[in-house]
Amino acid sequence: MPAVTQTEMMAGVLKGPLDIRVEKIPVFSISPGQILIEIKACGICGSDIRYFHGENPWALHTLGVERPNPPNIVIGHEYAGKVVRVASDRDKPLLNKNVAVVCFRTCGRCDDCKRGNDQLCKTTQHIGHGAGWGTMDYYPGAMANFCIGWGDLAFPVPDDFPMEEAAMMDVIAVGVHAARQGGVRPGADVTILGAGPIGSAIQQAAFALGARRVFISDIYDRALEIANACGATRTIHSAKEPVVGIVREETGGRGADHVFDTVGTEKTFHDSLDLLAPAGTLVNMAVHGETLSFKGTAIGSERCVKTSCNFKVDDFKLGLEWLLQGKLTVKPWITHRVSLPDLPKSIRMLEEKEKHGAFKIVVRP
Ligand SMILES: [Zn+2]
Ligand SMILES: [Zn+2]
């Protein structure tokens, strides 16, 4: 198998803000517990666009601080592929298996990890984000022929399961975690503001947890079509229709038991509060630095406002089970398939998604 002995590979390297190049770099070496994965598919994420612009959304969301990115991050964290090398005997059964992978490893020792909030671990090693690795020539990422993973965080999928769908597991897990953070229970009415991939993942996770109805809004027609294809109860074009009015009408004035704001503007925050039924929970998925003000009565009657970060390994496992069972679908998400040399222009394409009808662009190195 020549792939395993290969020492160089092509990778999409973020040299600095607005400067991404597909170039030849050394294949990442692996240490005990790690595995090397031949990448079959890697999704371009909204956060990749933010890294491209020099932002560090992981630090902003998880640490609550602005932190600059080091040069030479190989971007890409939504990946799946075949295990071609392992560093520990324990992981030998994974060799030549197709796997879906958790793209980060938490420390297991800090106060957050010890309290079971490992999704908030500040010393997380993150694939495609440059975080937690110390100083490296190239920070590992999956927009490449090969990428690092961890044996205990890689989950085999059947040989005939499409790898581009397995690569969507990162997004699904974020949706599962959010739906659980929101406490979605059987029979619940749910409203989601923003029908991008995260919104669609929350929609499907909510149904899998037993939600009765899911209303979802966006201003992008393609996203609403996809929400419909994935089973939304009702889609709402928020530039043309009043979201709050429609949900209130559909729920007999009660509002939604769970509201997920994946947009994070002042307008969507206030709409979210207006949408909440008594004892309802609002989960804000897109925290920004602005000051938000609201009337105390907006959270009266035991209404609750919280956020959701990343996911736990358990969320990933549950989401993968649902995906393999066909309880949720990501087929309608994938609008474009491109090769690695097309990565720079594909990031631009996702930035102008309306023009290109793009929703999820998958790179197949
Ligand atoms: Zn992502
Ligand atoms: Zn930790």
Tab-separated table of C-alpha atoms and ligand atoms in Angstrom:
chain	number	residue	atom	x	y	z
A	1	MET	CA	0.000	0.000	0.000
A	2	PRO	CA	2.010	3.004	-1.229
A	3	ALA	CA	-0.266	5.512	0.533
A	4	VAL	CA	0.981	4.419	3.952
A	5	THR	CA	4.645	5.010	3.171
A	6	GLN	CA	4.087	8.347	1.483
A	7	THR	CA	5.992	11.184	3.177
A	8	GLU	CA	4.552	14.179	1.349
A	9	MET	CA	1.029	15.218	0.494
A	10	MET	CA	-1.051	18.122	-0.786
A	11	ALA	CA	-2.835	20.312	1.753
A	12	GLY	CA	-4.880	23.517	1.928
A	13	VAL	CA	-2.674	25.728	4.093
A	14	LEU	CA	-3.877	28.999	5.612
A	15	LYS	CA	-0.701	31.110	5.531
A	16	GLY	CA	-2.426	34.152	7.010
A	17	PRO	CA	-5.632	36.173	6.600
A	18	LEU	CA	-7.033	35.857	3.054
A	19	ASP	CA	-4.057	33.761	1.972
A	20	ILE	CA	-4.796	30.086	1.489
A	21	ARG	CA	-2.630	27.925	-0.734
A	22	VAL	CA	-2.788	24.305	-1.782
A	23	GLU	CA	0.805	23.131	-1.464
A	24	LYS	CA	3.010	20.131	-0.822
A	25	ILE	CA	3.788	19.540	2.876
A	26	PRO	CA	5.048	16.586	4.941
A	27	VAL	CA	2.488	13.960	5.954
A	28	PHE	CA	1.645	14.493	9.651
A	29	SER	CA	3.424	12.139	12.026
A	30	ILE	CA	1.351	10.394	14.700
A	31	SER	CA	2.046	9.759	18.364
A	32	PRO	CA	0.608	7.059	20.677
A	33	GLY	CA	-3.188	7.004	20.604
A	34	GLN	CA	-3.281	8.787	17.255
A	35	ILE	CA	-4.148	7.368	13.856
A	36	LEU	CA	-3.510	8.564	10.316
A	37	ILE	CA	-6.549	8.872	8.107
A	38	GLU	CA	-6.589	9.018	4.334
A	39	ILE	CA	-9.146	11.754	3.742
A	40	LYS	CA	-12.078	10.758	1.524
A	41	ALA	CA	-14.237	13.827	2.160
A	42	CYS	CA	-13.999	17.093	4.090
A	43	GLY	CA	-16.771	19.679	4.296
A	44	ILE	CA	-16.101	23.415	4.125
A	45	CYS	CA	-17.604	24.937	7.259
A	46	GLY	CA	-18.837	28.472	7.891
A	47	SER	CA	-16.085	28.705	10.488
A	48	ASP	CA	-13.474	27.981	7.789
A	49	ILE	CA	-14.595	31.196	6.095
A	50	ARG	CA	-14.032	33.030	9.368
A	51	TYR	CA	-10.548	31.507	9.775
A	52	PHE	CA	-9.858	32.536	6.184
A	53	HIS	CA	-10.662	36.116	7.203
A	54	GLY	CA	-8.282	35.940	10.151
A	55	GLU	CA	-10.900	35.393	12.866
A	56	ASN	CA	-10.649	32.616	15.452
A	57	PRO	CA	-14.252	31.531	16.101
A	58	TRP	CA	-13.240	28.599	18.327
A	59	ALA	CA	-11.445	30.915	20.769
A	60	LEU	CA	-14.366	33.347	20.617
A	61	HIS	CA	-17.035	30.721	21.347
A	62	THR	CA	-15.267	28.403	23.750
A	63	LEU	CA	-12.792	30.684	25.512
A	64	GLY	CA	-14.765	33.909	25.065
A	65	VAL	CA	-11.674	35.777	23.845
A	66	GLU	CA	-10.250	37.026	20.565
A	67	ARG	CA	-7.048	35.201	19.766
A	68	PRO	CA	-4.990	35.494	16.565
A	69	ASN	CA	-4.324	32.394	14.470
A	70	PRO	CA	-0.793	31.079	13.934
A	71	PRO	CA	0.416	30.840	10.313
A	72	ASN	CA	0.250	27.503	8.431
A	73	ILE	CA	-2.986	26.032	9.717
A	74	VAL	CA	-4.166	23.251	7.432
A	75	ILE	CA	-7.874	23.997	7.613
A	76	GLY	CA	-10.697	21.432	7.556
A	77	HIS	CA	-12.343	19.650	10.475
A	78	GLU	CA	-15.464	18.022	8.967
A	79	TYR	CA	-13.787	14.878	7.706
A	80	ALA	CA	-14.069	11.161	7.159
A	81	GLY	CA	-11.743	8.644	5.592
A	82	LYS	CA	-9.845	5.391	5.814
A	83	VAL	CA	-7.416	4.551	8.618
A	84	VAL	CA	-4.009	3.866	7.029
A	85	ARG	CA	-1.644	3.983	10.005
A	86	VAL	CA	-1.960	3.529	13.771
A	87	ALA	CA	0.506	4.330	16.536
A	88	SER	CA	-0.798	1.989	19.246
A	89	ASP	CA	-1.562	-1.720	19.217
A	90	ARG	CA	-4.943	-0.885	20.709
A	91	ASP	CA	-5.959	0.785	17.443
A	92	LYS	CA	-4.851	-1.991	15.059
A	93	PRO	CA	-8.460	-3.204	14.556
A	94	LEU	CA	-9.161	0.194	12.928
A	95	LEU	CA	-6.626	-0.311	10.105
A	96	ASN	CA	-8.219	-0.105	6.639
A	97	LYS	CA	-11.600	0.791	8.170
A	98	ASN	CA	-13.630	3.769	7.043
A	99	VAL	CA	-14.261	6.055	9.987
A	100	ALA	CA	-16.195	9.129	11.083
A	101	VAL	CA	-14.005	11.185	13.399
A	102	VAL	CA	-14.341	13.556	16.307
A	103	CYS	CA	-12.098	16.456	15.285
A	104	PHE	CA	-10.830	17.448	18.727
A	105	ARG	CA	-9.383	15.926	21.847
A	106	THR	CA	-10.025	17.402	25.283
A	107	CYS	CA	-7.472	17.175	28.124
A	108	GLY	CA	-9.551	15.128	30.588
A	109	ARG	CA	-7.765	16.792	33.527
A	110	CYS	CA	-9.011	20.388	33.777
A	111	ASP	CA	-11.909	21.581	35.948
A	112	ASP	CA	-14.269	21.683	32.958
A	113	CYS	CA	-13.374	18.154	31.859
A	114	LYS	CA	-13.617	16.826	35.421
A	115	ARG	CA	-17.111	18.299	35.744
A	116	GLY	CA	-18.204	16.519	32.580
A	117	ASN	CA	-18.142	19.719	30.517
A	118	ASP	CA	-15.354	18.532	28.280
A	119	GLN	CA	-16.876	20.453	25.345
A	120	LEU	CA	-15.651	23.584	27.178
A	121	CYS	CA	-12.079	22.348	27.753
A	122	LYS	CA	-9.672	25.218	27.183
A	123	THR	CA	-6.710	23.010	26.296
A	124	THR	CA	-8.486	21.134	23.525
A	125	GLN	CA	-6.369	19.957	20.616
A	126	HIS	CA	-8.341	20.843	17.555
A	127	ILE	CA	-8.000	19.577	13.988
A	128	GLY	CA	-8.170	22.429	11.461
A	129	HIS	CA	-8.188	25.159	14.104
A	130	GLY	CA	-4.551	25.404	15.182
A	131	ALA	CA	-5.548	25.246	18.866
A	132	GLY	CA	-3.782	23.167	21.506
A	133	TRP	CA	-0.783	21.952	19.510
A	134	GLY	CA	1.937	24.264	20.782
A	135	THR	CA	4.131	25.517	17.931
A	136	MET	CA	4.195	23.445	14.742
A	137	ASP	CA	5.446	23.932	11.197
A	138	TYR	CA	1.983	22.943	9.947
A	139	TYR	CA	-1.055	22.585	12.185
A	140	PRO	CA	-3.067	19.457	11.381
A	141	GLY	CA	-6.211	19.796	9.331
A	142	ALA	CA	-8.231	17.629	6.983
A	143	MET	CA	-8.123	19.622	3.743
A	144	ALA	CA	-5.264	17.321	2.820
A	145	ASN	CA	-4.576	13.804	1.560
A	146	PHE	CA	-3.996	12.631	5.128
A	147	CYS	CA	-4.879	13.876	8.580
A	148	ILE	CA	-4.438	12.887	12.205
A	149	GLY	CA	-7.259	11.445	14.286
A	150	TRP	CA	-7.472	9.605	17.621
A	151	GLY	CA	-8.163	5.891	17.793
A	152	ASP	CA	-10.680	6.179	20.625
A	153	LEU	CA	-12.444	9.052	18.843
A	154	ALA	CA	-12.792	7.358	15.433
A	155	PHE	CA	-15.922	5.337	14.747
A	156	PRO	CA	-16.140	2.782	11.936
A	157	VAL	CA	-18.867	3.184	9.339
A	158	PRO	CA	-19.887	0.458	6.855
A	159	ASP	CA	-17.772	0.266	3.676
A	160	ASP	CA	-20.750	1.154	1.510
A	161	PHE	CA	-21.771	4.210	3.532
A	162	PRO	CA	-21.025	7.449	1.584
A	163	MET	CA	-17.966	9.083	3.118
A	164	GLU	CA	-19.179	12.578	2.200
A	165	GLU	CA	-22.142	11.929	4.509
A	166	ALA	CA	-19.939	10.533	7.279
A	167	ALA	CA	-17.912	13.765	6.974
A	168	MET	CA	-21.012	15.701	8.060
A	169	MET	CA	-20.903	14.113	11.510
A	170	ASP	CA	-19.215	17.150	13.080
A	171	VAL	CA	-22.212	19.299	12.104
A	172	ILE	CA	-24.700	16.665	13.227
A	173	ALA	CA	-23.003	16.335	16.615
A	174	VAL	CA	-23.198	20.112	17.122
A	175	GLY	CA	-26.931	19.866	16.365
A	176	VAL	CA	-27.444	16.929	18.725
A	177	HIS	CA	-25.625	18.749	21.530
A	178	ALA	CA	-27.678	21.916	20.967
A	179	ALA	CA	-30.969	19.998	20.943
A	180	ARG	CA	-29.977	18.296	24.184
A	181	GLN	CA	-28.831	21.614	25.686
A	182	GLY	CA	-32.280	22.945	24.838
A	183	GLY	CA	-33.807	19.923	26.589
A	184	VAL	CA	-36.009	18.955	23.626
A	185	ARG	CA	-38.550	16.398	24.773
A	186	PRO	CA	-41.222	14.316	23.017
A	187	GLY	CA	-44.185	16.401	21.891
A	188	ALA	CA	-42.291	19.709	21.937
A	189	ASP	CA	-42.762	22.576	19.502
A	190	VAL	CA	-39.445	23.901	18.235
A	191	THR	CA	-38.461	27.001	16.292
A	192	ILE	CA	-35.071	27.463	14.670
A	193	LEU	CA	-33.849	30.794	13.350
A	194	GLY	CA	-31.397	30.164	10.535
A	195	ALA	CA	-31.637	27.112	8.274
A	196	GLY	CA	-27.947	26.608	7.522
A	197	PRO	CA	-26.253	23.254	8.185
A	198	ILE	CA	-26.327	23.788	11.978
A	199	GLY	CA	-30.006	24.779	11.850
A	200	SER	CA	-30.776	21.712	9.733
A	201	ALA	CA	-28.836	19.469	12.140
A	202	ILE	CA	-30.788	20.878	15.110
A	203	GLN	CA	-34.063	20.419	13.214
A	204	GLN	CA	-33.362	16.745	12.633
A	205	ALA	CA	-31.939	16.107	16.102
A	206	ALA	CA	-35.066	17.714	17.595
A	207	PHE	CA	-37.295	15.356	15.601
A	208	ALA	CA	-35.130	12.384	16.564
A	209	LEU	CA	-35.647	13.390	20.218
A	210	GLY	CA	-39.394	13.361	19.656
A	211	ALA	CA	-40.310	16.962	18.798
A	212	ARG	CA	-43.845	17.286	17.443
A	213	ARG	CA	-43.307	20.274	15.146
A	214	VAL	CA	-40.265	22.198	13.948
A	215	PHE	CA	-40.624	25.651	12.390
A	216	ILE	CA	-37.491	26.981	10.737
A	217	SER	CA	-36.729	30.345	9.150
A	218	ASP	CA	-34.133	31.811	6.828
A	219	ILE	CA	-33.775	34.400	4.088
A	220	TYR	CA	-32.084	31.965	1.682
A	221	ASP	CA	-34.496	30.000	-0.544
A	222	ARG	CA	-32.120	27.086	-1.098
A	223	ALA	CA	-31.720	26.599	2.666
A	224	LEU	CA	-35.509	26.552	3.091
A	225	GLU	CA	-35.869	23.978	0.285
A	226	ILE	CA	-33.314	21.804	2.066
A	227	ALA	CA	-35.110	22.257	5.407
A	228	ASN	CA	-38.271	21.010	3.689
A	229	ALA	CA	-36.432	18.068	2.143
A	230	CYS	CA	-35.193	17.196	5.646
A	231	GLY	CA	-38.718	17.190	7.055
A	232	ALA	CA	-39.432	20.664	8.514
A	233	THR	CA	-43.044	21.139	9.626
A	234	ARG	CA	-43.085	24.616	8.173
A	235	THR	CA	-40.423	26.844	6.626
A	236	ILE	CA	-40.681	30.612	6.970
A	237	HIS	CA	-38.970	33.124	4.694
A	238	SER	CA	-37.994	35.675	7.312
A	239	ALA	CA	-37.488	38.528	4.838
A	240	LYS	CA	-41.015	38.062	3.486
A	241	GLU	CA	-43.015	36.618	6.389
A	242	PRO	CA	-43.293	37.455	10.105
A	243	VAL	CA	-41.614	34.591	11.953
A	244	VAL	CA	-42.996	35.425	15.403
A	245	GLY	CA	-46.538	35.948	14.102
A	246	ILE	CA	-46.584	32.693	12.157
A	247	VAL	CA	-45.227	30.533	14.986
A	248	ARG	CA	-47.616	32.153	17.483
A	249	GLU	CA	-50.530	31.472	15.132
A	250	GLU	CA	-49.496	27.850	14.478
A	251	THR	CA	-49.101	27.181	18.216
A	252	GLY	CA	-52.395	28.805	19.277
A	253	GLY	CA	-50.562	31.803	20.748
A	254	ARG	CA	-48.346	29.722	23.018
A	255	GLY	CA	-45.035	30.008	21.204
A	256	ALA	CA	-42.255	27.435	20.983
A	257	ASP	CA	-40.989	25.267	23.821
A	258	HIS	CA	-37.494	25.436	22.407
A	259	VAL	CA	-36.014	28.201	20.272
A	260	PHE	CA	-32.596	27.944	18.654
A	261	ASP	CA	-30.978	31.120	17.373
A	262	THR	CA	-28.236	30.137	14.926
A	263	VAL	CA	-27.984	33.682	13.520
A	264	GLY	CA	-27.122	35.668	16.630
A	265	THR	CA	-28.144	39.196	15.629
A	266	GLU	CA	-29.943	41.589	17.971
A	267	LYS	CA	-33.088	41.122	15.870
A	268	THR	CA	-33.014	37.312	16.054
A	269	PHE	CA	-32.289	37.453	19.801
A	270	HIS	CA	-35.381	39.577	20.413
A	271	ASP	CA	-37.478	37.455	18.048
A	272	SER	CA	-36.278	34.371	19.930
A	273	LEU	CA	-37.428	35.807	23.259
A	274	ASP	CA	-40.790	36.761	21.718
A	275	LEU	CA	-41.157	33.211	20.449
A	276	LEU	CA	-40.612	31.475	23.784
A	277	ALA	CA	-43.517	29.670	25.424
A	278	PRO	CA	-43.715	29.615	29.249
A	279	ALA	CA	-40.941	27.405	30.673
A	280	GLY	CA	-39.365	27.500	27.220
A	281	THR	CA	-35.637	27.462	26.551
A	282	LEU	CA	-33.765	29.712	24.130
A	283	VAL	CA	-30.414	28.366	22.968
A	284	ASN	CA	-28.165	30.975	21.374
A	285	MET	CA	-25.770	29.266	18.960
A	286	ALA	CA	-23.926	32.364	17.738
A	287	VAL	CA	-22.604	34.530	20.554
A	288	HIS	CA	-21.261	37.918	19.536
A	289	GLY	CA	-19.582	40.719	21.440
A	290	GLU	CA	-22.490	43.203	21.401
A	291	THR	CA	-24.474	44.192	24.476
A	292	LEU	CA	-28.013	42.834	24.309
A	293	SER	CA	-30.770	44.376	26.404
A	294	PHE	CA	-34.191	42.943	27.138
A	295	LYS	CA	-37.035	43.343	29.597
A	296	GLY	CA	-36.835	41.094	32.651
A	297	THR	CA	-40.411	39.983	31.998
A	298	ALA	CA	-39.233	38.426	28.701
A	299	ILE	CA	-37.713	35.603	30.759
A	300	GLY	CA	-40.547	35.455	33.302
A	301	SER	CA	-42.591	32.238	33.681
A	302	GLU	CA	-39.418	30.168	33.999
A	303	ARG	CA	-38.144	30.979	30.536
A	304	CYS	CA	-34.469	30.187	30.178
A	305	VAL	CA	-31.676	31.577	27.965
A	306	LYS	CA	-28.516	29.572	27.368
A	307	THR	CA	-25.814	28.835	24.818
A	308	SER	CA	-24.412	25.671	23.291
A	309	CYS	CA	-20.751	25.028	22.419
A	310	ASN	CA	-19.328	22.286	20.300
A	311	PHE	CA	-20.419	18.784	21.465
A	312	LYS	CA	-19.599	15.828	23.687
A	313	VAL	CA	-18.398	12.505	22.311
A	314	ASP	CA	-21.724	11.060	23.418
A	315	ASP	CA	-23.596	13.498	21.148
A	316	PHE	CA	-21.399	12.373	18.254
A	317	LYS	CA	-22.101	8.699	18.919
A	318	LEU	CA	-25.860	9.239	19.147
A	319	GLY	CA	-25.854	11.347	15.967
A	320	LEU	CA	-23.856	8.699	14.098
A	321	GLU	CA	-26.303	6.022	15.208
A	322	TRP	CA	-29.188	8.126	13.874
A	323	LEU	CA	-27.350	8.841	10.616
A	324	LEU	CA	-26.569	5.162	10.004
A	325	GLN	CA	-30.162	4.218	10.860
A	326	GLY	CA	-31.471	6.812	8.392
A	327	LYS	CA	-33.249	8.687	11.202
A	328	LEU	CA	-31.653	11.835	9.836
A	329	THR	CA	-30.341	12.696	6.417
A	330	VAL	CA	-27.568	14.920	5.131
A	331	LYS	CA	-27.931	13.945	1.457
A	332	PRO	CA	-29.846	17.134	0.580
A	333	TRP	CA	-27.090	19.277	2.163
A	334	ILE	CA	-24.343	18.494	-0.314
A	335	THR	CA	-24.702	20.873	-3.241
A	336	HIS	CA	-21.101	20.872	-4.514
A	337	ARG	CA	-18.279	18.365	-4.691
A	338	VAL	CA	-14.850	19.762	-5.505
A	339	SER	CA	-11.228	18.638	-5.513
A	340	LEU	CA	-8.455	19.979	-3.279
A	341	PRO	CA	-6.912	22.429	-5.807
A	342	ASP	CA	-10.361	24.080	-5.965
A	343	LEU	CA	-10.383	24.795	-2.216
A	344	PRO	CA	-9.479	28.538	-2.369
A	345	LYS	CA	-12.168	29.308	-4.946
A	346	SER	CA	-14.670	27.059	-3.157
A	347	ILE	CA	-14.293	29.106	0.039
A	348	ARG	CA	-15.155	32.201	-2.016
A	349	MET	CA	-18.059	30.283	-3.519
A	350	LEU	CA	-19.463	29.449	-0.077
A	351	GLU	CA	-19.109	33.107	0.894
A	352	GLU	CA	-21.371	33.952	-2.042
A	353	LYS	CA	-23.605	30.948	-1.482
A	354	GLU	CA	-26.781	32.576	-2.828
A	355	LYS	CA	-25.129	33.268	-6.172
A	356	HIS	CA	-23.962	29.668	-6.494
A	357	GLY	CA	-26.889	27.908	-4.818
A	358	ALA	CA	-24.389	26.426	-2.359
A	359	PHE	CA	-25.257	24.869	1.000
A	360	LYS	CA	-22.494	22.399	1.811
A	361	ILE	CA	-19.390	22.115	-0.342
A	362	VAL	CA	-17.446	18.901	0.122
A	363	VAL	CA	-13.797	18.602	-0.853
A	364	ARG	CA	-12.624	15.198	-2.032
A	365	PRO	CA	-8.827	15.319	-1.912
B	1	ZN	ZN	-17.573	22.977	11.183
B	2	ZN	ZN	-9.902	19.797	29.826
